[in-house]
């Protein structure tokens, strides 16, 4: 026997050893009976020995929650569990655009989504899940930073995952955060990754390149490996903008000049509005280089057009000074962010919609601050600015249609669109203003209803063009709504507030907000109507949440 075994007491000796001082030790002289098959410890909820529980006659014995009920029979199963016709098979039209196919599946319950058909080459041991999720997040980041709607970003992320064989994926998009979760099976831990959007920029050329990459990934005839997808994504990030900085400044000036002609300005007003917008653009670039937030950039950019309008009023020049200020406002109004925010709200992304609309409100407050400062001092020094002049717009159909097309063209340049899309969006903007002018000036219909119908046609044509070219709809719709932006109503409201007519000014600003909402809702409604002409395929009609009483 070893020394260690010699020091180790036997169980019987340890039980009756008087030197053990533990309070759980059995005192000497007391025999402990051996337990036979039943543990000494019992639950406090157990029934004491000798006490029998009484059950009412006909009661079922206690069982598990997962046990089959006594009244259930496999032969006579109720029809509520499984329909007699079986679970409907989901079939999607494969030649439909990937945006509509992915959106259809995202709106389905997870249990009803069809199994994926991987179209990309993957390794024998399966797809590299972390790399696929990282690629998905990088693509979603570019789309969200470029101004794409939350639902379209989720559809693109879902398409990338399914292209590499990851079917049980759930993307989630908010205003600044993207996340995606993949669960390999019911018994394996899910894999989740996220990415934050730190910086936003407007470059629709880059946006179109990302859509082409996603289109190639979802194409069964085009095999793109992960390495190739990463290489193309890096090239998209490195590509320079299609238009230099001086071209953007000139485009901003032409946009303001065209907008001033649209509301009744002449040639002098055109050049004055263009010069004011270009000065504001250069001041905004200077503030951006100094690291000032966008709120102050909008405030500074709104001052030069308003200052030139006040200068005309002080010099008693016989021009329409209000058109100069209105043209400068057209170049600054955040129509793109407004449309995206309302679209997110209408499609159920309320958090993202709230953040986008709050961003629009801050930009608008910055514009209001800059214009009000100039108008207030202009009125104090004797500037005669008549709000009623802004209401009188000379009807010049051909000139106004030409100005609306120039406005849309320059707006497309400011959005860094591809040259192949500029012509289409220019024609779309001309159609939008023609419809608005025919309904409002000729038909006498209210401006809100006319704007909504014109914006609906913009959304309809934009969606059809984007599906025809398998691209994003933003390049075909955003610039085309430029002529419909409420520049005149905004200027009239600000001028009335500067002249201490607060009630009249608030009414005009409310009208401007109504026109902006009409534009956003019209564009979204036109997009939804366009999908009625596209055959996508599903498990019957798309179900939506039925809530008609507010709860």
Coordinates of C-alpha atoms in Angstrom, one line a residue:
X1 CA 0.0 0.0 0.0
X2 CA 1.4 3.4 -1.0
X3 CA 1.8 6.3 1.4
X4 CA -1.1 8.2 -0.3
X5 CA -3.4 5.3 0.0
X6 CA -2.4 4.9 3.6
X7 CA -3.3 8.5 4.4
X8 CA -6.8 8.1 2.7
X9 CA -9.3 6.8 5.2
X10 CA -11.8 4.2 4.3
X11 CA -15.4 5.1 4.0
X12 CA -16.6 3.2 7.1
X13 CA -13.8 4.6 9.2
X14 CA -14.4 8.1 7.9
X15 CA -18.1 7.8 8.7
X16 CA -17.5 7.0 12.4
X17 CA -14.2 8.8 12.9
X18 CA -14.7 11.1 16.0
X19 CA -12.0 13.5 14.7
X20 CA -14.2 14.6 11.8
X21 CA -15.9 17.8 12.9
X22 CA -18.2 18.3 9.9
X23 CA -21.8 19.0 10.9
X24 CA -22.9 16.6 8.2
X25 CA -21.0 13.7 9.8
X26 CA -23.1 10.8 11.3
X27 CA -22.6 10.6 15.1
X28 CA -21.1 7.5 16.6
X29 CA -23.7 4.8 17.6
X30 CA -26.2 5.7 14.9
X31 CA -26.7 3.3 12.1
X32 CA -27.6 4.6 8.7
X33 CA -29.7 2.2 6.6
X34 CA -28.6 1.6 3.0
X35 CA -30.9 3.1 0.3
X36 CA -32.3 0.6 -2.1
X37 CA -32.7 2.2 -5.6
X38 CA -34.2 5.5 -4.4
X39 CA -32.2 8.7 -3.9
X40 CA -32.1 10.2 -0.5
X41 CA -32.9 13.7 -1.8
X42 CA -36.4 14.4 -2.9
X43 CA -38.1 17.4 -4.6
X44 CA -40.3 19.7 -2.4
X45 CA -43.1 19.2 -5.0
X46 CA -43.1 15.4 -4.6
X47 CA -46.2 13.8 -3.0
X48 CA -45.3 12.5 0.5
X49 CA -45.2 8.8 1.1
X50 CA -48.6 7.4 2.1
X51 CA -50.6 10.2 0.6
X52 CA -52.5 9.5 -2.6
X53 CA -53.7 12.2 -4.9
X54 CA -57.4 12.2 -5.7
X55 CA -58.4 12.7 -9.3
X56 CA -61.9 13.4 -10.5
X57 CA -63.6 10.7 -12.5
X58 CA -62.7 10.7 -16.2
X59 CA -59.7 13.0 -15.8
X60 CA -56.6 12.3 -17.9
X61 CA -53.4 11.3 -16.3
X62 CA -50.7 14.0 -16.0
X63 CA -48.4 14.0 -19.0
X64 CA -46.0 16.1 -21.0
X65 CA -47.1 19.1 -23.0
X66 CA -45.7 17.5 -26.1
X67 CA -47.6 14.2 -25.7
X68 CA -50.5 13.5 -28.1
X69 CA -53.9 14.4 -26.7
X70 CA -56.2 11.5 -25.9
X71 CA -58.9 12.6 -28.3
X72 CA -56.5 12.9 -31.2
X73 CA -56.5 10.2 -33.9
X74 CA -54.2 10.0 -36.9
X75 CA -57.0 8.5 -39.0
X76 CA -59.5 11.2 -38.1
X77 CA -57.2 14.2 -37.9
X78 CA -58.9 17.6 -38.2
X79 CA -58.4 19.5 -41.4
X80 CA -57.1 22.6 -39.6
X81 CA -53.6 21.1 -39.3
X82 CA -52.9 20.4 -43.0
X83 CA -55.1 21.3 -45.9
X84 CA -56.7 18.5 -47.9
X85 CA -55.0 19.8 -51.0
X86 CA -51.6 19.9 -49.2
X87 CA -49.2 22.8 -48.8
X88 CA -49.2 25.0 -51.9
X89 CA -46.0 24.8 -53.9
X90 CA -44.3 28.1 -54.4
X91 CA -43.1 28.7 -58.0
X92 CA -41.3 31.7 -59.2
X93 CA -40.8 32.8 -62.7
X94 CA -37.1 32.4 -63.3
X95 CA -36.8 34.9 -66.1
X96 CA -38.4 37.7 -64.0
X97 CA -36.0 40.4 -62.6
X98 CA -34.2 39.2 -59.5
X99 CA -35.5 42.3 -57.5
X100 CA -39.1 41.1 -57.8
X101 CA -38.3 37.4 -57.1
X102 CA -36.3 38.3 -54.0
X103 CA -38.9 40.8 -52.8
X104 CA -41.6 38.2 -53.2
X105 CA -39.7 35.7 -51.1
X106 CA -38.9 38.2 -48.5
X107 CA -42.6 39.0 -48.0
X108 CA -43.3 35.3 -47.5
X109 CA -43.2 33.5 -44.2
X110 CA -39.9 31.7 -43.7
X111 CA -41.5 28.2 -43.7
X112 CA -43.1 28.8 -47.2
X113 CA -40.0 30.0 -49.0
X114 CA -38.8 27.7 -51.8
X115 CA -35.5 25.9 -51.5
X116 CA -32.6 27.7 -53.2
X117 CA -31.1 26.6 -56.4
X118 CA -27.4 27.6 -56.1
X119 CA -26.2 29.2 -59.3
X120 CA -22.6 29.8 -58.3
X121 CA -19.8 27.3 -57.9
X122 CA -19.1 26.4 -54.3
X123 CA -16.6 24.1 -52.7
X124 CA -17.4 20.4 -52.1
X125 CA -17.5 21.0 -48.3
X126 CA -20.1 23.7 -48.8
X127 CA -20.0 27.5 -49.1
X128 CA -17.7 29.6 -47.0
X129 CA -20.5 31.1 -44.8
X130 CA -18.5 34.0 -43.1
X131 CA -17.1 35.2 -46.5
X132 CA -20.5 35.0 -48.1
X133 CA -22.1 37.0 -45.3
X134 CA -19.2 39.6 -45.5
X135 CA -19.7 40.0 -49.2
X136 CA -23.4 40.4 -48.7
X137 CA -22.9 43.1 -46.1
X138 CA -20.4 45.0 -48.3
X139 CA -22.9 45.0 -51.2
X140 CA -25.7 46.1 -48.9
X141 CA -23.6 48.9 -47.5
X142 CA -22.9 50.4 -51.0
X143 CA -26.6 50.2 -51.8
X144 CA -27.8 51.8 -48.6
X145 CA -25.1 54.5 -48.7
X146 CA -26.2 55.3 -52.2
X147 CA -29.8 56.1 -51.2
X148 CA -31.5 52.8 -52.1
X149 CA -34.6 51.9 -50.2
X150 CA -34.4 49.5 -47.3
X151 CA -36.6 46.8 -49.0
X152 CA -34.5 46.9 -52.1
X153 CA -31.3 46.6 -50.0
X154 CA -32.7 43.5 -48.2
X155 CA -33.7 42.0 -51.5
X156 CA -30.2 42.4 -52.9
X157 CA -28.6 40.9 -49.7
X158 CA -31.1 38.0 -49.8
X159 CA -30.2 37.4 -53.5
X160 CA -26.5 37.2 -52.8
X161 CA -26.9 34.7 -50.0
X162 CA -29.2 32.5 -52.0
X163 CA -26.9 32.6 -55.0
X164 CA -24.2 30.9 -52.9
X165 CA -26.6 28.3 -51.4
X166 CA -27.5 30.0 -48.0
X167 CA -31.2 29.8 -47.9
X168 CA -32.0 30.2 -44.2
X169 CA -30.8 33.8 -44.1
X170 CA -32.6 36.8 -42.6
X171 CA -31.2 40.3 -43.6
X172 CA -32.1 43.3 -41.5
X173 CA -31.6 46.9 -42.6
X174 CA -31.9 50.1 -40.7
X175 CA -30.8 53.6 -41.4
X176 CA -27.1 53.1 -40.3
X177 CA -26.9 49.4 -39.5
X178 CA -27.0 46.2 -41.7
X179 CA -27.1 42.8 -40.2
X180 CA -27.7 39.3 -41.5
X181 CA -28.1 36.0 -39.8
X182 CA -27.7 32.5 -41.2
X183 CA -28.8 29.3 -39.5
X184 CA -27.3 26.1 -41.1
X185 CA -29.8 23.8 -39.5
X186 CA -32.1 23.5 -36.5
X187 CA -29.4 21.9 -34.3
X188 CA -26.5 24.3 -35.3
X189 CA -25.7 27.7 -33.9
X190 CA -26.6 30.6 -36.2
X191 CA -23.9 32.8 -37.7
X192 CA -24.6 36.6 -37.5
X193 CA -22.6 39.5 -38.9
X194 CA -23.3 43.2 -39.1
X195 CA -21.9 46.3 -40.7
X196 CA -22.4 50.1 -40.0
X197 CA -22.8 52.7 -42.7
X198 CA -20.6 55.6 -41.6
X199 CA -20.7 57.8 -44.7
X200 CA -23.2 58.4 -47.4
X201 CA -22.7 59.7 -50.9
X202 CA -24.6 60.1 -54.1
X203 CA -23.2 58.2 -57.0
X204 CA -25.8 56.4 -59.1
X205 CA -23.1 55.1 -61.5
X206 CA -21.7 53.1 -58.6
X207 CA -25.2 52.0 -57.6
X208 CA -25.8 50.7 -61.2
X209 CA -22.5 48.8 -61.1
X210 CA -23.5 47.1 -57.8
X211 CA -26.9 46.1 -59.4
X212 CA -25.1 44.6 -62.3
X213 CA -22.9 42.5 -60.0
X214 CA -26.0 41.2 -58.1
X215 CA -27.7 40.5 -61.4
X216 CA -24.6 38.4 -62.5
X217 CA -24.6 36.5 -59.2
X218 CA -28.3 35.6 -59.6
X219 CA -27.9 34.6 -63.3
X220 CA -27.6 30.7 -63.6
X221 CA -25.6 31.1 -66.8
X222 CA -23.0 33.4 -65.3
X223 CA -20.8 31.8 -62.6
X224 CA -19.0 34.3 -60.4
X225 CA -16.8 32.9 -57.6
X226 CA -16.3 34.6 -54.3
X227 CA -12.9 35.8 -55.3
X228 CA -14.2 37.3 -58.5
X229 CA -17.1 39.0 -56.7
X230 CA -14.7 40.5 -54.2
X231 CA -12.5 41.8 -57.1
X232 CA -15.4 43.4 -58.9
X233 CA -16.6 45.0 -55.7
X234 CA -13.2 46.5 -55.0
X235 CA -13.2 47.9 -58.6
X236 CA -16.6 49.5 -58.0
X237 CA -15.3 51.2 -54.8
X238 CA -12.1 52.4 -56.6
X239 CA -13.9 53.9 -59.6
X240 CA -13.9 57.6 -59.9
X241 CA -17.1 59.7 -60.3
X242 CA -18.1 60.1 -63.9
X243 CA -18.3 63.9 -63.6
X244 CA -15.6 66.3 -62.2
X245 CA -16.3 68.9 -59.5
X246 CA -16.5 71.8 -61.9
X247 CA -19.2 70.0 -63.9
X248 CA -21.3 69.5 -60.8
X249 CA -21.0 73.2 -60.0
X250 CA -22.1 74.2 -63.5
X251 CA -24.9 71.6 -63.4
X252 CA -26.2 73.1 -60.1
X253 CA -26.2 76.6 -61.7
X254 CA -28.1 75.4 -64.7
X255 CA -30.6 73.5 -62.5
X256 CA -31.3 76.7 -60.6
X257 CA -31.6 78.7 -63.8
X258 CA -34.0 76.3 -65.3
X259 CA -36.1 76.2 -62.2
X260 CA -36.3 80.0 -62.2
X261 CA -37.6 79.9 -65.8
X262 CA -40.1 77.2 -64.8
X263 CA -41.7 79.6 -62.3
X264 CA -41.8 82.6 -64.6
X265 CA -38.3 84.1 -64.8
X266 CA -36.7 85.6 -67.8
X267 CA -33.1 85.5 -69.2
X268 CA -31.7 87.9 -66.5
X269 CA -33.3 85.8 -63.8
X270 CA -31.9 82.7 -65.3
X271 CA -28.3 83.9 -65.1
X272 CA -28.8 85.5 -61.7
X273 CA -30.2 82.2 -60.2
X274 CA -27.4 80.2 -61.9
X275 CA -24.7 82.5 -60.4
X276 CA -26.3 82.3 -56.9
X277 CA -26.5 78.5 -57.0
X278 CA -22.9 78.2 -58.1
X279 CA -21.7 80.5 -55.3
X280 CA -23.7 78.5 -52.8
X281 CA -22.3 75.3 -54.1
X282 CA -18.7 76.6 -53.7
X283 CA -19.4 77.8 -50.2
X284 CA -20.9 74.4 -49.3
X285 CA -17.8 72.7 -50.6
X286 CA -15.6 75.0 -48.5
X287 CA -17.6 74.2 -45.4
X288 CA -17.4 70.4 -46.2
X289 CA -13.6 70.7 -46.5
X290 CA -13.5 72.3 -43.0
X291 CA -15.5 69.4 -41.6
X292 CA -18.7 71.2 -40.9
X293 CA -21.9 69.1 -40.7
X294 CA -24.3 69.0 -43.6
X295 CA -26.8 71.2 -41.7
X296 CA -24.5 74.2 -41.9
X297 CA -23.6 73.3 -45.5
X298 CA -27.2 73.7 -46.5
X299 CA -27.6 76.9 -44.5
X300 CA -24.6 78.5 -46.3
X301 CA -25.6 77.2 -49.7
X302 CA -29.1 78.8 -49.4
X303 CA -27.7 82.3 -48.7
X304 CA -26.3 83.5 -52.1
X305 CA -29.5 83.0 -54.1
X306 CA -31.5 84.7 -51.5
X307 CA -28.9 87.5 -51.3
X308 CA -29.1 88.1 -55.1
X309 CA -32.9 88.2 -55.0
X310 CA -32.8 90.8 -52.2
X311 CA -30.2 92.8 -54.1
X312 CA -32.5 93.0 -57.1
X313 CA -35.3 94.2 -54.9
X314 CA -33.1 96.9 -53.3
X315 CA -31.8 98.1 -56.7
X316 CA -35.4 98.3 -58.0
X317 CA -34.5 96.2 -61.1
X318 CA -37.6 95.3 -63.0
X319 CA -37.1 91.5 -62.8
X320 CA -38.9 88.8 -60.8
X321 CA -36.7 88.6 -57.8
X322 CA -38.7 85.8 -56.2
X323 CA -37.9 83.5 -59.1
X324 CA -34.2 83.9 -58.3
X325 CA -34.7 82.7 -54.7
X326 CA -37.0 79.9 -55.9
X327 CA -34.5 78.6 -58.4
X328 CA -31.8 78.5 -55.7
X329 CA -34.2 76.5 -53.5
X330 CA -34.8 73.9 -56.2
X331 CA -31.2 73.0 -56.2
X332 CA -31.2 72.4 -52.5
X333 CA -34.5 70.7 -51.6
X334 CA -33.7 67.0 -50.5
X335 CA -36.2 65.3 -52.8
X336 CA -34.1 62.1 -53.0
X337 CA -34.0 61.5 -49.3
X338 CA -37.7 62.4 -49.0
X339 CA -38.8 59.9 -51.6
X340 CA -36.7 57.2 -50.0
X341 CA -38.0 57.9 -46.5
X342 CA -41.7 57.8 -47.5
X343 CA -41.0 54.6 -49.6
X344 CA -39.5 52.9 -46.5
X345 CA -42.5 53.9 -44.4
X346 CA -45.0 52.6 -47.0
X347 CA -43.2 49.3 -47.2
X348 CA -43.1 48.7 -43.4
X349 CA -39.6 49.9 -42.5
X350 CA -40.7 52.4 -40.0
X351 CA -37.5 52.9 -38.1
X352 CA -35.5 53.6 -41.3
X353 CA -38.3 55.8 -42.6
X354 CA -38.3 57.9 -39.4
X355 CA -34.6 58.4 -39.6
X356 CA -34.7 59.4 -43.2
X357 CA -37.5 61.9 -42.6
X358 CA -35.7 63.3 -39.6
X359 CA -32.7 63.8 -41.9
X360 CA -34.9 65.6 -44.4
X361 CA -36.3 67.8 -41.7
X362 CA -32.8 68.9 -40.5
X363 CA -31.8 69.7 -44.1
X364 CA -35.0 71.7 -44.6
X365 CA -34.5 73.6 -41.4
X366 CA -30.9 74.4 -42.5
X367 CA -32.3 75.8 -45.8
X368 CA -35.0 77.8 -44.0
X369 CA -32.4 79.2 -41.6
X370 CA -30.2 80.4 -44.4
X371 CA -33.0 82.0 -46.5
X372 CA -34.7 83.6 -43.5
X373 CA -31.5 85.3 -42.3
X374 CA -31.0 86.9 -45.7
X375 CA -34.7 87.8 -46.2
X376 CA -35.0 89.2 -42.7
X377 CA -32.1 91.6 -43.1
X378 CA -33.3 92.4 -46.6
X379 CA -36.7 93.5 -45.3
X380 CA -35.1 95.5 -42.5
X381 CA -32.9 97.5 -44.9
X382 CA -35.9 98.3 -47.1
X383 CA -36.1 95.5 -49.7
X384 CA -39.6 95.4 -51.3
X385 CA -40.3 91.7 -51.7
X386 CA -43.9 91.1 -52.6
X387 CA -45.2 87.6 -51.7
X388 CA -48.1 87.9 -54.2
X389 CA -45.7 88.1 -57.1
X390 CA -44.5 84.5 -56.4
X391 CA -48.1 83.3 -57.0
X392 CA -48.3 84.7 -60.5
X393 CA -46.7 82.2 -63.0
X394 CA -46.9 83.0 -66.7
X395 CA -48.1 80.0 -68.7
X396 CA -45.5 79.3 -71.4
X397 CA -46.0 75.6 -72.1
X398 CA -43.1 75.1 -74.6
X399 CA -40.6 77.1 -72.6
X400 CA -41.6 75.4 -69.3
X401 CA -41.4 71.9 -70.8
X402 CA -37.9 72.7 -72.1
X403 CA -36.9 74.1 -68.7
X404 CA -38.2 71.0 -67.0
X405 CA -36.2 68.8 -69.2
X406 CA -33.0 70.9 -68.6
X407 CA -33.7 70.7 -64.9
X408 CA -34.0 66.9 -65.0
X409 CA -30.9 66.6 -67.1
X410 CA -28.8 68.7 -64.7
X411 CA -30.3 66.9 -61.7
X412 CA -29.1 63.6 -63.2
X413 CA -25.6 65.0 -63.6
X414 CA -25.6 66.1 -59.9
X415 CA -26.6 62.5 -59.0
X416 CA -23.6 61.1 -60.9
X417 CA -25.8 59.0 -63.2
X418 CA -24.5 57.0 -66.1
X419 CA -24.6 58.8 -69.4
X420 CA -26.9 56.0 -70.9
X421 CA -29.6 56.9 -68.4
X422 CA -29.5 60.7 -68.7
X423 CA -31.7 60.8 -71.9
X424 CA -34.4 58.6 -70.4
X425 CA -34.7 60.5 -67.2
X426 CA -34.7 63.8 -69.1
X427 CA -37.7 62.6 -71.2
X428 CA -39.4 61.3 -68.0
X429 CA -39.0 64.7 -66.4
X430 CA -40.6 66.4 -69.4
X431 CA -43.5 64.0 -69.3
X432 CA -44.0 64.7 -65.6
X433 CA -44.2 68.5 -66.1
X434 CA -46.5 68.1 -69.1
X435 CA -48.9 66.0 -67.1
X436 CA -48.8 68.5 -64.2
X437 CA -49.3 71.5 -66.4
X438 CA -52.2 70.0 -68.3
X439 CA -53.9 69.0 -65.1
X440 CA -53.2 72.2 -63.0
X441 CA -53.1 75.0 -65.5
X442 CA -55.5 73.7 -68.2
X443 CA -57.8 71.4 -66.1
X444 CA -57.9 73.6 -63.0
X445 CA -57.1 70.7 -60.7
X446 CA -55.4 71.3 -57.3
X447 CA -51.6 71.3 -57.4
X448 CA -51.4 68.5 -54.8
X449 CA -53.5 66.1 -56.9
X450 CA -51.7 67.1 -60.1
X451 CA -48.3 66.6 -58.5
X452 CA -49.4 63.2 -57.2
X453 CA -50.5 62.0 -60.6
X454 CA -47.4 63.3 -62.3
X455 CA -45.2 61.7 -59.7
X456 CA -47.1 58.4 -60.1
X457 CA -46.3 58.4 -63.8
X458 CA -42.7 59.1 -63.0
X459 CA -42.6 56.1 -60.7
X460 CA -44.4 53.9 -63.2
X461 CA -42.2 54.7 -66.1
X462 CA -39.1 54.5 -63.9
X463 CA -39.9 51.1 -62.6
X464 CA -40.7 49.7 -66.1
X465 CA -37.4 51.1 -67.5
X466 CA -35.4 49.7 -64.6
X467 CA -36.9 46.3 -65.0
X468 CA -36.3 46.4 -68.8
X469 CA -32.6 47.2 -68.1
X470 CA -32.4 45.0 -64.9
X471 CA -31.1 48.0 -62.9
X472 CA -32.1 50.2 -60.0
X473 CA -35.2 52.4 -60.4
X474 CA -33.6 55.4 -58.6
X475 CA -31.7 56.8 -61.7
X476 CA -34.9 56.8 -63.7
X477 CA -37.2 58.4 -61.0
X478 CA -35.2 60.7 -58.7
X479 CA -34.0 63.3 -61.3
X480 CA -37.4 63.2 -63.0
X481 CA -39.3 64.5 -60.0
X482 CA -37.1 67.6 -59.9
X483 CA -39.5 69.9 -61.7
X484 CA -42.3 68.9 -59.3
X485 CA -40.4 69.9 -56.1
X486 CA -42.3 72.6 -54.1
X487 CA -39.8 75.5 -54.5
X488 CA -42.4 78.3 -54.9
X489 CA -44.5 77.3 -51.9
X490 CA -41.4 77.0 -49.8
X491 CA -40.1 80.5 -50.8
X492 CA -43.6 82.1 -50.3
X493 CA -43.8 80.6 -46.8
X494 CA -40.3 81.8 -45.8
X495 CA -40.9 85.3 -47.2
X496 CA -44.2 85.6 -45.3
X497 CA -42.5 84.6 -42.0
X498 CA -39.8 87.2 -42.6
X499 CA -42.5 89.9 -43.0
X500 CA -44.1 88.9 -39.7
X501 CA -47.0 87.1 -41.4
X502 CA -46.5 83.9 -39.6
X503 CA -49.9 82.4 -40.2
X504 CA -49.7 82.9 -43.9
X505 CA -46.2 81.5 -43.9
X506 CA -47.1 78.4 -42.0
X507 CA -50.0 77.8 -44.5
X508 CA -47.5 78.0 -47.4
X509 CA -45.0 75.7 -45.7
X510 CA -47.8 73.2 -45.0
X511 CA -48.7 73.3 -48.7
X512 CA -45.0 72.7 -49.5
X513 CA -45.0 69.7 -47.2
X514 CA -48.2 68.4 -48.8
X515 CA -46.7 68.6 -52.3
X516 CA -43.6 66.8 -51.1
X517 CA -45.6 64.0 -49.6
X518 CA -47.7 63.8 -52.8
X519 CA -44.5 63.4 -54.8
X520 CA -43.2 60.6 -52.6
X521 CA -46.4 58.7 -52.3
X522 CA -47.0 59.1 -56.1
X523 CA -43.6 57.7 -56.9
X524 CA -44.1 54.7 -54.6
X525 CA -47.7 54.1 -55.9
X526 CA -46.5 54.2 -59.5
X527 CA -43.8 51.7 -58.6
X528 CA -46.3 49.3 -57.0
X529 CA -48.7 49.6 -60.0
X530 CA -45.8 48.8 -62.4
X531 CA -45.4 45.4 -60.6
X532 CA -48.9 44.5 -61.6
X533 CA -47.7 44.2 -65.2
X534 CA -44.8 42.0 -64.2
X535 CA -45.4 38.2 -63.9
X536 CA -43.3 37.1 -60.9
X537 CA -45.1 34.0 -59.6
X538 CA -45.9 33.1 -56.0
X539 CA -47.9 30.8 -53.8
X540 CA -51.1 32.6 -54.8
X541 CA -51.8 36.2 -53.8
X542 CA -49.4 38.0 -51.6
X543 CA -50.7 38.2 -48.1
X544 CA -50.3 41.5 -46.1
X545 CA -51.1 42.4 -42.5
X546 CA -54.8 43.2 -42.2
X547 CA -55.1 46.1 -39.8
X548 CA -58.1 48.4 -40.5
X549 CA -58.9 49.7 -37.0
X550 CA -55.6 50.9 -35.7
X551 CA -54.8 47.8 -33.6

